[in-house]
């Protein structure tokens, strides 16, 4: 008897979408924490300001790195 993967059973598209949205949500939250930490370190020296553009660029870079790491972990090396 051939074993079935979770996608071959059928009707589980919602389950797959939920897993993907959970991964994106966790990545967003972790990136937000990292970005706030970077902002605090950046602004602690010489009264510098962390602009909105820098905030969102740091957030995007952090999410991209998180995506690469999760891709390696989930996909194997």
PDB file of N, CA, C and O in Angstrom:
ATOM      1  N   UNK A   1       0.836  -1.177   0.000  1.00  0.00           N
ATOM      2  CA  UNK A   1       0.000   0.000   0.000  1.00  0.00           C
ATOM      3  C   UNK A   1       0.882   1.241   0.000  1.00  0.00           C
ATOM      4  O   UNK A   1       1.838   1.345   0.763  1.00  0.00           O
ATOM      5  N   UNK A   2       0.547   2.176  -0.862  1.00  0.00           N
ATOM      6  CA  UNK A   2       1.328   3.403  -1.002  1.00  0.00           C
ATOM      7  C   UNK A   2       0.898   4.414   0.063  1.00  0.00           C
ATOM      8  O   UNK A   2      -0.283   4.641   0.284  1.00  0.00           O
ATOM      9  N   UNK A   3       1.876   5.031   0.743  1.00  0.00           N
ATOM     10  CA  UNK A   3       1.539   6.046   1.737  1.00  0.00           C
ATOM     11  C   UNK A   3       1.213   7.364   1.038  1.00  0.00           C
ATOM     12  O   UNK A   3       1.809   7.698   0.015  1.00  0.00           O
ATOM     13  N   UNK A   4       0.279   8.102   1.600  1.00  0.00           N
ATOM     14  CA  UNK A   4      -0.150   9.365   1.019  1.00  0.00           C
ATOM     15  C   UNK A   4       0.447  10.527   1.790  1.00  0.00           C
ATOM     16  O   UNK A   4       0.523  10.487   3.017  1.00  0.00           O
ATOM     17  N   UNK A   5       0.858  11.542   1.060  1.00  0.00           N
ATOM     18  CA  UNK A   5       1.295  12.759   1.744  1.00  0.00           C
ATOM     19  C   UNK A   5       0.074  13.583   2.111  1.00  0.00           C
ATOM     20  O   UNK A   5      -1.034  13.312   1.651  1.00  0.00           O
ATOM     21  N   UNK A   6       0.267  14.608   2.900  1.00  0.00           N
ATOM     22  CA  UNK A   6      -0.861  15.401   3.393  1.00  0.00           C
ATOM     23  C   UNK A   6      -1.578  16.143   2.267  1.00  0.00           C
ATOM     24  O   UNK A   6      -2.773  16.387   2.332  1.00  0.00           O
ATOM     25  N   UNK A   7      -0.874  16.474   1.178  1.00  0.00           N
ATOM     26  CA  UNK A   7      -1.500  17.195   0.073  1.00  0.00           C
ATOM     27  C   UNK A   7      -2.256  16.265  -0.864  1.00  0.00           C
ATOM     28  O   UNK A   7      -3.131  16.702  -1.600  1.00  0.00           O
ATOM     29  N   UNK A   8      -1.954  14.983  -0.873  1.00  0.00           N
ATOM     30  CA  UNK A   8      -2.623  14.038  -1.762  1.00  0.00           C
ATOM     31  C   UNK A   8      -3.967  13.575  -1.225  1.00  0.00           C
ATOM     32  O   UNK A   8      -4.763  13.024  -1.956  1.00  0.00           O
ATOM     33  N   UNK A   9      -4.224  13.804   0.037  1.00  0.00           N
ATOM     34  CA  UNK A   9      -5.486  13.364   0.632  1.00  0.00           C
ATOM     35  C   UNK A   9      -6.646  14.171   0.064  1.00  0.00           C
ATOM     36  O   UNK A   9      -7.715  13.649  -0.177  1.00  0.00           O
ATOM     37  N   UNK A  10      -6.441  15.461  -0.159  1.00  0.00           N
ATOM     38  CA  UNK A  10      -7.486  16.310  -0.736  1.00  0.00           C
ATOM     39  C   UNK A  10      -8.237  17.082   0.326  1.00  0.00           C
ATOM     40  O   UNK A  10      -8.443  16.628   1.439  1.00  0.00           O
ATOM     41  N   UNK A  11      -8.655  18.288  -0.039  1.00  0.00           N
ATOM     42  CA  UNK A  11      -9.437  19.116   0.864  1.00  0.00           C
ATOM     43  C   UNK A  11      -8.653  19.742   1.996  1.00  0.00           C
ATOM     44  O   UNK A  11      -9.243  20.190   2.967  1.00  0.00           O
ATOM     45  N   UNK A  12      -7.352  19.761   1.889  1.00  0.00           N
ATOM     46  CA  UNK A  12      -6.547  20.309   2.979  1.00  0.00           C
ATOM     47  C   UNK A  12      -5.833  21.602   2.595  1.00  0.00           C
ATOM     48  O   UNK A  12      -4.849  21.974   3.206  1.00  0.00           O
ATOM     49  N   UNK A  13      -6.382  22.295   1.588  1.00  0.00           N
ATOM     50  CA  UNK A  13      -5.746  23.543   1.163  1.00  0.00           C
ATOM     51  C   UNK A  13      -5.794  24.584   2.275  1.00  0.00           C
ATOM     52  O   UNK A  13      -4.862  25.354   2.453  1.00  0.00           O
ATOM     53  N   UNK A  14      -6.898  24.610   3.023  1.00  0.00           N
ATOM     54  CA  UNK A  14      -7.017  25.546   4.142  1.00  0.00           C
ATOM     55  C   UNK A  14      -5.996  25.272   5.223  1.00  0.00           C
ATOM     56  O   UNK A  14      -5.441  26.191   5.823  1.00  0.00           O
ATOM     57  N   UNK A  15      -5.741  23.995   5.469  1.00  0.00           N
ATOM     58  CA  UNK A  15      -4.743  23.600   6.464  1.00  0.00           C
ATOM     59  C   UNK A  15      -3.356  24.059   6.037  1.00  0.00           C
ATOM     60  O   UNK A  15      -2.592  24.599   6.844  1.00  0.00           O
ATOM     61  N   UNK A  16      -3.042  23.885   4.763  1.00  0.00           N
ATOM     62  CA  UNK A  16      -1.743  24.308   4.239  1.00  0.00           C
ATOM     63  C   UNK A  16      -1.607  25.831   4.301  1.00  0.00           C
ATOM     64  O   UNK A  16      -0.561  26.349   4.696  1.00  0.00           O
ATOM     65  N   UNK A  17      -2.681  26.543   3.938  1.00  0.00           N
ATOM     66  CA  UNK A  17      -2.650  28.008   4.010  1.00  0.00           C
ATOM     67  C   UNK A  17      -2.471  28.476   5.449  1.00  0.00           C
ATOM     68  O   UNK A  17      -1.751  29.440   5.706  1.00  0.00           O
ATOM     69  N   UNK A  18      -3.103  27.783   6.397  1.00  0.00           N
ATOM     70  CA  UNK A  18      -2.967  28.148   7.807  1.00  0.00           C
ATOM     71  C   UNK A  18      -1.530  27.967   8.281  1.00  0.00           C
ATOM     72  O   UNK A  18      -0.993  28.815   9.007  1.00  0.00           O
ATOM     73  N   UNK A  19      -0.874  26.894   7.873  1.00  0.00           N
ATOM     74  CA  UNK A  19       0.522  26.662   8.253  1.00  0.00           C
ATOM     75  C   UNK A  19       1.418  27.760   7.682  1.00  0.00           C
ATOM     76  O   UNK A  19       2.280  28.308   8.381  1.00  0.00           O
ATOM     77  N   UNK A  20       1.197  28.111   6.414  1.00  0.00           N
ATOM     78  CA  UNK A  20       2.007  29.154   5.781  1.00  0.00           C
ATOM     79  C   UNK A  20       1.791  30.498   6.469  1.00  0.00           C
ATOM     80  O   UNK A  20       2.749  31.239   6.733  1.00  0.00           O
ATOM     81  N   UNK A  21       0.537  30.828   6.786  1.00  0.00           N
ATOM     82  CA  UNK A  21       0.255  32.091   7.477  1.00  0.00           C
ATOM     83  C   UNK A  21       0.855  32.119   8.875  1.00  0.00           C
ATOM     84  O   UNK A  21       1.306  33.172   9.343  1.00  0.00           O
ATOM     85  N   UNK A  22       0.888  30.980   9.548  1.00  0.00           N
ATOM     86  CA  UNK A  22       1.520  30.922  10.867  1.00  0.00           C
ATOM     87  C   UNK A  22       3.016  31.173  10.760  1.00  0.00           C
ATOM     88  O   UNK A  22       3.588  31.897  11.588  1.00  0.00           O
ATOM     89  N   UNK A  23       3.661  30.605   9.754  1.00  0.00           N
ATOM     90  CA  UNK A  23       5.095  30.816   9.556  1.00  0.00           C
ATOM     91  C   UNK A  23       5.369  32.293   9.269  1.00  0.00           C
ATOM     92  O   UNK A  23       6.302  32.895   9.831  1.00  0.00           O
ATOM     93  N   UNK A  24       4.545  32.911   8.421  1.00  0.00           N
ATOM     94  CA  UNK A  24       4.717  34.329   8.103  1.00  0.00           C
ATOM     95  C   UNK A  24       4.483  35.193   9.342  1.00  0.00           C
ATOM     96  O   UNK A  24       5.209  36.162   9.591  1.00  0.00           O
ATOM     97  N   UNK A  25       3.481  34.847  10.133  1.00  0.00           N
ATOM     98  CA  UNK A  25       3.191  35.592  11.355  1.00  0.00           C
ATOM     99  C   UNK A  25       4.324  35.532  12.355  1.00  0.00           C
ATOM    100  O   UNK A  25       4.701  36.543  12.956  1.00  0.00           O
ATOM    101  N   UNK A  26       4.886  34.342  12.543  1.00  0.00           N
ATOM    102  CA  UNK A  26       6.021  34.191  13.464  1.00  0.00           C
ATOM    103  C   UNK A  26       7.230  34.958  12.936  1.00  0.00           C
ATOM    104  O   UNK A  26       7.933  35.625  13.705  1.00  0.00           O
ATOM    105  N   UNK A  27       7.458  34.889  11.625  1.00  0.00           N
ATOM    106  CA  UNK A  27       8.578  35.620  11.031  1.00  0.00           C
ATOM    107  C   UNK A  27       8.405  37.123  11.237  1.00  0.00           C
ATOM    108  O   UNK A  27       9.363  37.835  11.552  1.00  0.00           O
ATOM    109  N   UNK A  28       7.169  37.619  11.072  1.00  0.00           N
ATOM    110  CA  UNK A  28       6.908  39.045  11.273  1.00  0.00           C
ATOM    111  C   UNK A  28       7.162  39.450  12.716  1.00  0.00           C
ATOM    112  O   UNK A  28       7.805  40.471  12.985  1.00  0.00           O
ATOM    113  N   UNK A  29       6.680  38.660  13.666  1.00  0.00           N
ATOM    114  CA  UNK A  29       6.849  38.981  15.078  1.00  0.00           C
ATOM    115  C   UNK A  29       8.326  38.953  15.487  1.00  0.00           C
ATOM    116  O   UNK A  29       8.801  39.864  16.161  1.00  0.00           O
ATOM    117  N   UNK A  30       9.053  37.924  15.074  1.00  0.00           N
ATOM    118  CA  UNK A  30      10.478  37.823  15.407  1.00  0.00           C
ATOM    119  C   UNK A  30      11.250  38.974  14.775  1.00  0.00           C
ATOM    120  O   UNK A  30      12.117  39.587  15.409  1.00  0.00           O
ATOM    121  N   UNK A  31      10.915  39.324  13.532  1.00  0.00           N
ATOM    122  CA  UNK A  31      11.579  40.436  12.858  1.00  0.00           C
ATOM    123  C   UNK A  31      11.277  41.757  13.548  1.00  0.00           C
ATOM    124  O   UNK A  31      12.144  42.630  13.642  1.00  0.00           O
ATOM    125  N   UNK A  32      10.056  41.911  14.034  1.00  0.00           N
ATOM    126  CA  UNK A  32       9.692  43.128  14.761  1.00  0.00           C
ATOM    127  C   UNK A  32      10.509  43.264  16.041  1.00  0.00           C
ATOM    128  O   UNK A  32      11.030  44.343  16.349  1.00  0.00           O
ATOM    129  N   UNK A  33      10.664  42.172  16.777  1.00  0.00           N
ATOM    130  CA  UNK A  33      11.456  42.193  18.009  1.00  0.00           C
ATOM    131  C   UNK A  33      12.916  42.531  17.698  1.00  0.00           C
ATOM    132  O   UNK A  33      13.531  43.357  18.366  1.00  0.00           O
ATOM    133  N   UNK A  34      13.464  41.903  16.678  1.00  0.00           N
ATOM    134  CA  UNK A  34      14.853  42.158  16.291  1.00  0.00           C
ATOM    135  C   UNK A  34      15.031  43.617  15.869  1.00  0.00           C
ATOM    136  O   UNK A  34      16.003  44.281  16.243  1.00  0.00           O
ATOM    137  N   UNK A  35      14.075  44.148  15.086  1.00  0.00           N
ATOM    138  CA  UNK A  35      14.168  45.520  14.605  1.00  0.00           C
ATOM    139  C   UNK A  35      14.086  46.524  15.755  1.00  0.00           C
ATOM    140  O   UNK A  35      14.819  47.518  15.777  1.00  0.00           O
ATOM    141  N   UNK A  36      13.212  46.285  16.717  1.00  0.00           N
ATOM    142  CA  UNK A  36      13.117  47.175  17.873  1.00  0.00           C
ATOM    143  C   UNK A  36      14.416  47.128  18.670  1.00  0.00           C
ATOM    144  O   UNK A  36      14.911  48.164  19.136  1.00  0.00           O
ATOM    145  N   UNK A  37      15.002  45.957  18.813  1.00  0.00           N
ATOM    146  CA  UNK A  37      16.279  45.816  19.515  1.00  0.00           C
ATOM    147  C   UNK A  37      17.386  46.603  18.795  1.00  0.00           C
ATOM    148  O   UNK A  37      18.159  47.321  19.429  1.00  0.00           O
ATOM    149  N   UNK A  38      17.429  46.488  17.463  1.00  0.00           N
ATOM    150  CA  UNK A  38      18.423  47.222  16.671  1.00  0.00           C
ATOM    151  C   UNK A  38      18.187  48.723  16.805  1.00  0.00           C
ATOM    152  O   UNK A  38      19.136  49.504  16.934  1.00  0.00           O
ATOM    153  N   UNK A  39      16.913  49.136  16.792  1.00  0.00           N
ATOM    154  CA  UNK A  39      16.583  50.562  16.935  1.00  0.00           C
ATOM    155  C   UNK A  39      17.066  51.099  18.276  1.00  0.00           C
ATOM    156  O   UNK A  39      17.629  52.198  18.347  1.00  0.00           O
ATOM    157  N   UNK A  40      16.850  50.352  19.334  1.00  0.00           N
ATOM    158  CA  UNK A  40      17.290  50.792  20.657  1.00  0.00           C
ATOM    159  C   UNK A  40      18.805  50.930  20.732  1.00  0.00           C
ATOM    160  O   UNK A  40      19.327  51.882  21.313  1.00  0.00           O
ATOM    161  N   UNK A  41      19.522  49.995  20.142  1.00  0.00           N
ATOM    162  CA  UNK A  41      20.986  50.077  20.130  1.00  0.00           C
ATOM    163  C   UNK A  41      21.455  51.268  19.292  1.00  0.00           C
ATOM    164  O   UNK A  41      22.348  52.018  19.695  1.00  0.00           O
ATOM    165  N   UNK A  42      20.823  51.466  18.125  1.00  0.00           N
ATOM    166  CA  UNK A  42      21.223  52.555  17.226  1.00  0.00           C
ATOM    167  C   UNK A  42      20.995  53.919  17.867  1.00  0.00           C
ATOM    168  O   UNK A  42      21.823  54.823  17.756  1.00  0.00           O
ATOM    169  N   UNK A  43      19.860  54.088  18.543  1.00  0.00           N
ATOM    170  CA  UNK A  43      19.532  55.390  19.120  1.00  0.00           C
ATOM    171  C   UNK A  43      20.235  55.654  20.449  1.00  0.00           C
ATOM    172  O   UNK A  43      20.205  56.769  20.952  1.00  0.00           O
ATOM    173  N   UNK A  44      20.864  54.628  21.021  1.00  0.00           N
ATOM    174  CA  UNK A  44      21.528  54.826  22.314  1.00  0.00           C
ATOM    175  C   UNK A  44      22.858  55.566  22.190  1.00  0.00           C
ATOM    176  O   UNK A  44      23.396  56.030  23.191  1.00  0.00           O
ATOM    177  N   UNK A  45      23.375  55.694  20.988  1.00  0.00           N
ATOM    178  CA  UNK A  45      24.673  56.335  20.795  1.00  0.00           C
ATOM    179  C   UNK A  45      24.511  57.696  20.125  1.00  0.00           C
ATOM    180  O   UNK A  45      23.875  57.823  19.091  1.00  0.00           O
ATOM    181  N   UNK A  46      25.083  58.724  20.710  1.00  0.00           N
ATOM    182  CA  UNK A  46      25.207  60.064  20.123  1.00  0.00           C
ATOM    183  C   UNK A  46      23.875  60.689  19.707  1.00  0.00           C
ATOM    184  O   UNK A  46      23.841  61.534  18.817  1.00  0.00           O
ATOM    185  N   UNK A  47      22.765  60.306  20.264  1.00  0.00           N
ATOM    186  CA  UNK A  47      21.476  60.925  19.974  1.00  0.00           C
ATOM    187  C   UNK A  47      21.016  60.771  18.540  1.00  0.00           C
ATOM    188  O   UNK A  47      20.321  61.638  18.009  1.00  0.00           O
ATOM    189  N   UNK A  48      21.391  59.691  17.865  1.00  0.00           N
ATOM    190  CA  UNK A  48      20.962  59.472  16.479  1.00  0.00           C
ATOM    191  C   UNK A  48      19.493  59.065  16.438  1.00  0.00           C
ATOM    192  O   UNK A  48      18.955  58.546  17.406  1.00  0.00           O
ATOM    193  N   UNK A  49      18.841  59.305  15.297  1.00  0.00           N
ATOM    194  CA  UNK A  49      17.452  58.918  15.113  1.00  0.00           C
ATOM    195  C   UNK A  49      17.359  57.785  14.093  1.00  0.00           C
ATOM    196  O   UNK A  49      18.100  57.742  13.126  1.00  0.00           O
ATOM    197  N   UNK A  50      16.449  56.883  14.342  1.00  0.00           N
ATOM    198  CA  UNK A  50      16.195  55.741  13.469  1.00  0.00           C
ATOM    199  C   UNK A  50      14.938  56.065  12.668  1.00  0.00           C
ATOM    200  O   UNK A  50      13.829  56.066  13.200  1.00  0.00           O
ATOM    201  N   UNK A  51      15.086  56.379  11.382  1.00  0.00           N
ATOM    202  CA  UNK A  51      13.952  56.822  10.572  1.00  0.00           C
ATOM    203  C   UNK A  51      13.001  55.653  10.256  1.00  0.00           C
ATOM    204  O   UNK A  51      13.339  54.484  10.449  1.00  0.00           O
ATOM    205  N   UNK A  52      11.810  56.011   9.767  1.00  0.00           N
ATOM    206  CA  UNK A  52      10.831  54.989   9.374  1.00  0.00           C
ATOM    207  C   UNK A  52      11.383  54.116   8.254  1.00  0.00           C
ATOM    208  O   UNK A  52      11.149  52.913   8.221  1.00  0.00           O
ATOM    209  N   UNK A  53      12.083  54.746   7.321  1.00  0.00           N
ATOM    210  CA  UNK A  53      12.656  53.998   6.197  1.00  0.00           C
ATOM    211  C   UNK A  53      13.670  52.973   6.702  1.00  0.00           C
ATOM    212  O   UNK A  53      13.666  51.815   6.265  1.00  0.00           O
ATOM    213  N   UNK A  54      14.525  53.399   7.630  1.00  0.00           N
ATOM    214  CA  UNK A  54      15.499  52.465   8.199  1.00  0.00           C
ATOM    215  C   UNK A  54      14.795  51.342   8.959  1.00  0.00           C
ATOM    216  O   UNK A  54      15.222  50.192   8.908  1.00  0.00           O
ATOM    217  N   UNK A  55      13.711  51.684   9.660  1.00  0.00           N
ATOM    218  CA  UNK A  55      12.959  50.689  10.424  1.00  0.00           C
ATOM    219  C   UNK A  55      12.417  49.604   9.497  1.00  0.00           C
ATOM    220  O   UNK A  55      12.601  48.404   9.741  1.00  0.00           O
ATOM    221  N   UNK A  56      11.741  50.016   8.411  1.00  0.00           N
ATOM    222  CA  UNK A  56      11.134  49.032   7.510  1.00  0.00           C
ATOM    223  C   UNK A  56      12.186  48.273   6.701  1.00  0.00           C
ATOM    224  O   UNK A  56      11.996  47.095   6.382  1.00  0.00           O
ATOM    225  N   UNK A  57      13.305  48.914   6.372  1.00  0.00           N
ATOM    226  CA  UNK A  57      14.382  48.198   5.687  1.00  0.00           C
ATOM    227  C   UNK A  57      14.985  47.136   6.592  1.00  0.00           C
ATOM    228  O   UNK A  57      15.238  46.007   6.152  1.00  0.00           O
ATOM    229  N   UNK A  58      15.190  47.478   7.865  1.00  0.00           N
ATOM    230  CA  UNK A  58      15.717  46.507   8.827  1.00  0.00           C
ATOM    231  C   UNK A  58      14.736  45.364   9.016  1.00  0.00           C
ATOM    232  O   UNK A  58      15.124  44.192   9.080  1.00  0.00           O
ATOM    233  N   UNK A  59      13.450  45.705   9.076  1.00  0.00           N
ATOM    234  CA  UNK A  59      12.408  44.691   9.221  1.00  0.00           C
ATOM    235  C   UNK A  59      12.399  43.744   8.019  1.00  0.00           C
ATOM    236  O   UNK A  59      12.324  42.520   8.174  1.00  0.00           O
ATOM    237  N   UNK A  60      12.492  44.291   6.814  1.00  0.00           N
ATOM    238  CA  UNK A  60      12.481  43.481   5.597  1.00  0.00           C
ATOM    239  C   UNK A  60      13.707  42.576   5.530  1.00  0.00           C
ATOM    240  O   UNK A  60      13.592  41.385   5.217  1.00  0.00           O
ATOM    241  N   UNK A  61      14.866  43.110   5.832  1.00  0.00           N
ATOM    242  CA  UNK A  61      16.095  42.312   5.812  1.00  0.00           C
ATOM    243  C   UNK A  61      16.013  41.189   6.833  1.00  0.00           C
ATOM    244  O   UNK A  61      16.376  40.041   6.550  1.00  0.00           O
ATOM    245  N   UNK A  62      15.492  41.499   8.012  1.00  0.00           N
ATOM    246  CA  UNK A  62      15.345  40.484   9.050  1.00  0.00           C
ATOM    247  C   UNK A  62      14.382  39.379   8.615  1.00  0.00           C
ATOM    248  O   UNK A  62      14.634  38.193   8.837  1.00  0.00           O
ATOM    249  N   UNK A  63      13.266  39.748   7.973  1.00  0.00           N
ATOM    250  CA  UNK A  63      12.301  38.742   7.500  1.00  0.00           C
ATOM    251  C   UNK A  63      12.903  37.888   6.388  1.00  0.00           C
ATOM    252  O   UNK A  63      12.650  36.681   6.321  1.00  0.00           O
ATOM    253  N   UNK A  64      13.689  38.501   5.513  1.00  0.00           N
ATOM    254  CA  UNK A  64      14.329  37.728   4.440  1.00  0.00           C
ATOM    255  C   UNK A  64      15.331  36.719   5.000  1.00  0.00           C
ATOM    256  O   UNK A  64      15.389  35.567   4.556  1.00  0.00           O
ATOM    257  N   UNK A  65      16.106  37.144   5.982  1.00  0.00           N
ATOM    258  CA  UNK A  65      17.052  36.225   6.614  1.00  0.00           C
ATOM    259  C   UNK A  65      16.306  35.110   7.336  1.00  0.00           C
ATOM    260  O   UNK A  65      16.681  33.935   7.249  1.00  0.00           O
ATOM    261  N   UNK A  66      15.220  35.453   8.036  1.00  0.00           N
ATOM    262  CA  UNK A  66      14.401  34.450   8.708  1.00  0.00           C
ATOM    263  C   UNK A  66      13.830  33.452   7.698  1.00  0.00           C
ATOM    264  O   UNK A  66      13.788  32.250   7.948  1.00  0.00           O
ATOM    265  N   UNK A  67      13.399  33.958   6.532  1.00  0.00           N
ATOM    266  CA  UNK A  67      12.876  33.083   5.483  1.00  0.00           C
ATOM    267  C   UNK A  67      13.930  32.137   4.941  1.00  0.00           C
ATOM    268  O   UNK A  67      13.647  30.966   4.672  1.00  0.00           O
ATOM    269  N   UNK A  68      15.141  32.644   4.775  1.00  0.00           N
ATOM    270  CA  UNK A  68      16.226  31.778   4.301  1.00  0.00           C
ATOM    271  C   UNK A  68      16.541  30.676   5.309  1.00  0.00           C
ATOM    272  O   UNK A  68      16.722  29.508   4.946  1.00  0.00           O
ATOM    273  N   UNK A  69      16.586  31.052   6.580  1.00  0.00           N
ATOM    274  CA  UNK A  69      16.884  30.071   7.624  1.00  0.00           C
ATOM    275  C   UNK A  69      15.775  29.027   7.708  1.00  0.00           C
ATOM    276  O   UNK A  69      16.046  27.819   7.780  1.00  0.00           O
ATOM    277  N   UNK A  70      14.513  29.472   7.674  1.00  0.00           N
ATOM    278  CA  UNK A  70      13.421  28.502   7.762  1.00  0.00           C
ATOM    279  C   UNK A  70      13.364  27.625   6.514  1.00  0.00           C
ATOM    280  O   UNK A  70      12.993  26.462   6.596  1.00  0.00           O
ATOM    281  N   UNK A  71      13.740  28.160   5.370  1.00  0.00           N
ATOM    282  CA  UNK A  71      13.791  27.349   4.152  1.00  0.00           C
ATOM    283  C   UNK A  71      14.847  26.260   4.227  1.00  0.00           C
ATOM    284  O   UNK A  71      14.633  25.136   3.785  1.00  0.00           O
ATOM    285  N   UNK A  72      15.978  26.590   4.808  1.00  0.00           N
ATOM    286  CA  UNK A  72      17.032  25.592   4.969  1.00  0.00           C
ATOM    287  C   UNK A  72      16.605  24.524   5.974  1.00  0.00           C
ATOM    288  O   UNK A  72      16.798  23.332   5.753  1.00  0.00           O
ATOM    289  N   UNK A  73      15.979  24.964   7.074  1.00  0.00           N
ATOM    290  CA  UNK A  73      15.550  24.017   8.110  1.00  0.00           C
ATOM    291  C   UNK A  73      14.441  23.114   7.581  1.00  0.00           C
ATOM    292  O   UNK A  73      14.483  21.888   7.761  1.00  0.00           O
ATOM    293  N   UNK A  74      13.432  23.695   6.953  1.00  0.00           N
ATOM    294  CA  UNK A  74      12.286  22.899   6.484  1.00  0.00           C
ATOM    295  C   UNK A  74      12.616  22.104   5.226  1.00  0.00           C
ATOM    296  O   UNK A  74      12.084  21.009   5.043  1.00  0.00           O
ATOM    297  N   UNK A  75      13.443  22.652   4.368  1.00  0.00           N
ATOM    298  CA  UNK A  75      13.742  21.981   3.107  1.00  0.00           C
ATOM    299  C   UNK A  75      14.915  21.028   3.186  1.00  0.00           C
ATOM    300  O   UNK A  75      15.131  20.216   2.288  1.00  0.00           O
ATOM    301  N   UNK A  76      15.690  21.110   4.214  1.00  0.00           N
ATOM    302  CA  UNK A  76      16.881  20.283   4.309  1.00  0.00           C
ATOM    303  C   UNK A  76      18.035  20.918   3.561  1.00  0.00           C
ATOM    304  O   UNK A  76      17.864  21.823   2.765  1.00  0.00           O
ATOM    305  N   UNK A  77      19.209  20.427   3.854  1.00  0.00           N
ATOM    306  CA  UNK A  77      20.386  21.026   3.227  1.00  0.00           C
ATOM    307  C   UNK A  77      20.804  20.255   2.012  1.00  0.00           C
ATOM    308  O   UNK A  77      20.852  19.202   1.777  1.00  0.00           O
TER     309      UNK A  77
END
